Amino acid sequence: MQNTAIKLILLLGFVSVFSFTGTDTLQNEYRAETAADSNLVFVPDDLEATLWAEAPMLYNPTNMDIDAKGRVWLTEAVNYRNFNNKPDQKLTFNEGDRVMILEDTDGDGKADKSKVFVQDKDLVAPLGIGVIGNKVVVSCAPNIIIYTDENGDDKPDKKEIFLTGFGGLDHDHSLHSLTAGPDGRWHFNTGNAGPHHVKDKSGWTLRSGSIYTGGTPYNKENQGNQRSDDGRIWVGGLSLRMNADGTGLKVMAHNFRNSYEIAIDSYGDYWQNDNDDQVVTCRTSWVMEGSNAGYFSADGTRTWQADRRPDQDMFTTHWHQEDPGVLLAGDNTGAGSPTGMLVYEGDALGEKYRGTVLSCEAGRNVVWAYWPKAKGAGFDFSKRVDFISSFPKVEEHYIWHETGKDKRKWFRPSDAATGPDGAIYVADWYDPVVGGHQMHDKKGYGRIYRITPKGKKLSTPTIDLSSVKGQIEALKNPAINVRNLGFVALQAQGEKVIPTVKTLLTDPNPFVQARAVWLLAQLGATGKTEVEQLLLQSTDTRLQTAAFRALKHDISPASSPQEIEQQVALCQKVLKVNSLPLHREIAISLRDVPYAAMASLVSPLEAAFDGNDRYYLEALGTALDGKEENYFQKVRPQWPQNAVNWTPQQAWMAWRLHPKAALTDLKTRASSPTLAADERKRAITAIAFIKDKSAALAMLDLTKSKLKDVAEQAFYWVNFRKTNDWQSLLDWQEATATQLSPAQKQMLAWKDVMTDANAPIAKREEAAKTLAGDVFGGQLLLAAASENKIPKELRPLIAQTIFNNPDRSIRMMAGDYFSRPSGKGLSVSLAASFPTDLAKGKQIFQTHCNSCHRFQQDGKEIGPNLTLIGKKFDKEGLLDAIINPSASMAFGYEPWIIQTKDKNTYYGFVVGDGATVILKDVAGQTHNLKASQIASRQQLKNSLMPEPSSLGLKEKDLSDLAGYLLKLD
């Protein structure tokens, strides 16, 4: 319902603001709305969470920032997707969405004052806010809008469309929050709802896009393969950086799906979470500068579905993890709808929480905590715990559109922020669903929780920016945009504050030390010298990394020879330091440095690669981007002449760089029977990423390999690449006629028949059925299905056969594209991706399975005994057997139907054959039939085991069942 207690008056495009208190009579109505969950949340035992604010003080919060006074500023999305959510039936603001200011004026730990800062028709479900000094920066596609409060009266005196041209109007996958980093620059990100055509204040233009359209009526046109003014192709969601004056726009990483928020810490490291396509592959990850996060193909013209290889699991394929040039995806958090990110750098919660990376997961009703540990050139994300949730234990199984009456599931954390008091504030969107551009809560309820140490009162410090001491205290503050106030004030004073700033290098909080490093590097030549000395002498790897980042020159195609020379000189100095993360940063900084200028650095950088660290390998690939041929021609004479004898380091480098000059060697490795199958596979993949006619011909030749794995993989790549990167390189009709095996040619011919709308339907059906039962044909069908090129009328017929394909990987993937004849299609790969609950698995076995199967001491032995099933199958194999029971029936359990001369019919397993046929039926009863009295007997193609969908079982149920049978913890 409308909040009639707030009067909104438009004046010169801005809104006059009237504060109101939490005693508004509507408060009781909203409390009644949430009575079912009692606002109860669960946090670690040494912390406590209190309800700090709730509607009608705020509605539908999407993002927060907290100013130096401890006031929470937030963006609302009351007008969220009005095209989809019937605005006449829910809370709606006709004058646009709002930016709110909430305050605890009496220090009792709860907000008691709320006011509207601005309400603007240009604000349509804004997703980001940053309060930087007197500027309030709001992210609302297509614009970054700056509202400036010049006189401090909490009303905007100036509105500026700071940057414009971002895609994603009224879309979740659009422009997200902006923060001031430790370098003084502004950092932000945007989702994949492009295109993004943005000109910065210096005239530099970003042009980015992908194949993605839809989600809203406004996202109609988009395309990949667009080139920005730096000459590069950026696709999908983007992580971006610019100077505070709007110049120097730079892509820091790309090819996300919808990274909701980038969190930058005081070392300059980026942390993000990213949503998936409802296939249990959401992720939380560290972001390396310049990296490709892997959602689309590298040029943005294809989805992961189109690029999926037959043997890939869902997480691998969703983020292109086996493609050269893609960064590791981090922690697979499963199903969900990830939102805000935060790195907690304060001391108030206790030392153990310092450095915690928080990831809001609205879909799963939780904010997760990570304590990333440096590992090689990257980070280990294996430690993840629930930080705050509406459940004592977070539910693993999540489907976004499944609602229910349990209002604990309405807790939808949209953002987390640190206050200047050191408390953590968590915004709750509150709705029975999240995602799909839907909202079901018609009242717009929202709330904010405040997390503090148990039994300890935290207070907002008074910050005096008029003194150096106050500026230092501001720089030390845990609230990210508050410490920027100290940074800017100290930076303006130059070298005279160096002695004071240097004292922070011994601060007990290491994040404060890092902030001092960034600041010193901007305090003139003397400050830079201090940072360089620290860089060369410190034993703190992360502090050294921050120092290098603070000192480096950002080389671009427009950089001068002098800038390049200075950067190379810095790299040569720092190479003496034995630190893999530091070497990673050196490599990244060389991306746009010409090969001749950096040649002396390549060998020592390469020598640090252990042949295993994918983060460091990606950094080396970044350094050699566009210089792959130069590198390989230089190093090849030093490598073993026979490519089969390459070291792991050399093999991985050839895969990552895949230069044309390495083609002969890669083909040798791909054809070698002495190499392991995964080594051959990597060589084949490398060939597939060489965009040259010679690579296409080499792959065609590999389709004739006597090694089954090589021939099948090569056939897949030929069929795939001829539709994209290699399409124009060959006359494919002529090439396939001379290079493919007869069996492969026959399958391609059947495919042509199947897709020929003018061919007789009987012939097309024969073609579809033949393809579905063949390994090569199955690959062709899956490739066509991923691009929606299977004729609708033939899909049911294909489904009757493809789930019995002799190749397990084809059967597994078929469930993602075809529905089984008996009902709902189930995905093996989706089921395999779920974690297991052994107790639930046992219950499912006892409910649905033990009438036919025995497991340990439980059940009957009508079907195969499953006690030792773990010696035969891994999880995916067992799930394949459960979901596709007719594809690989155990010997002795083929079903037969027998009719006797006296017209009786028997159905079951033949357990004895001869003069007397012994048949055991599905009830376990044995029938002895004289062979002379049998009129007919026929072995059936389909298993007696019911398909799980007919029992009402879903992928999560099957994951639990498989985990129980395999004894997976």
PDB file of C-alpha atoms in Angstrom, residues 169 239 387 461 878 880 904:
ATOM      1  CA  LEU A 169      17.379  -0.335 -18.377  1.00  0.00           C
ATOM      2  CA  SER A 239      34.390  -4.795 -14.133  1.00  0.00           C
ATOM      3  CA  PHE A 387      27.448 -15.691   8.266  1.00  0.00           C
ATOM      4  CA  PRO A 461      33.400   7.987  15.847  1.00  0.00           C
ATOM      5  CA  LEU A 878      25.404 -44.074 -11.009  1.00  0.00           C
ATOM      6  CA  ASP A 880      23.337 -42.030 -15.465  1.00  0.00           C
ATOM      7  CA  ASN A 904      -0.540 -67.040 -19.937  1.00  0.00           C
TER       8      ASN A 904
END
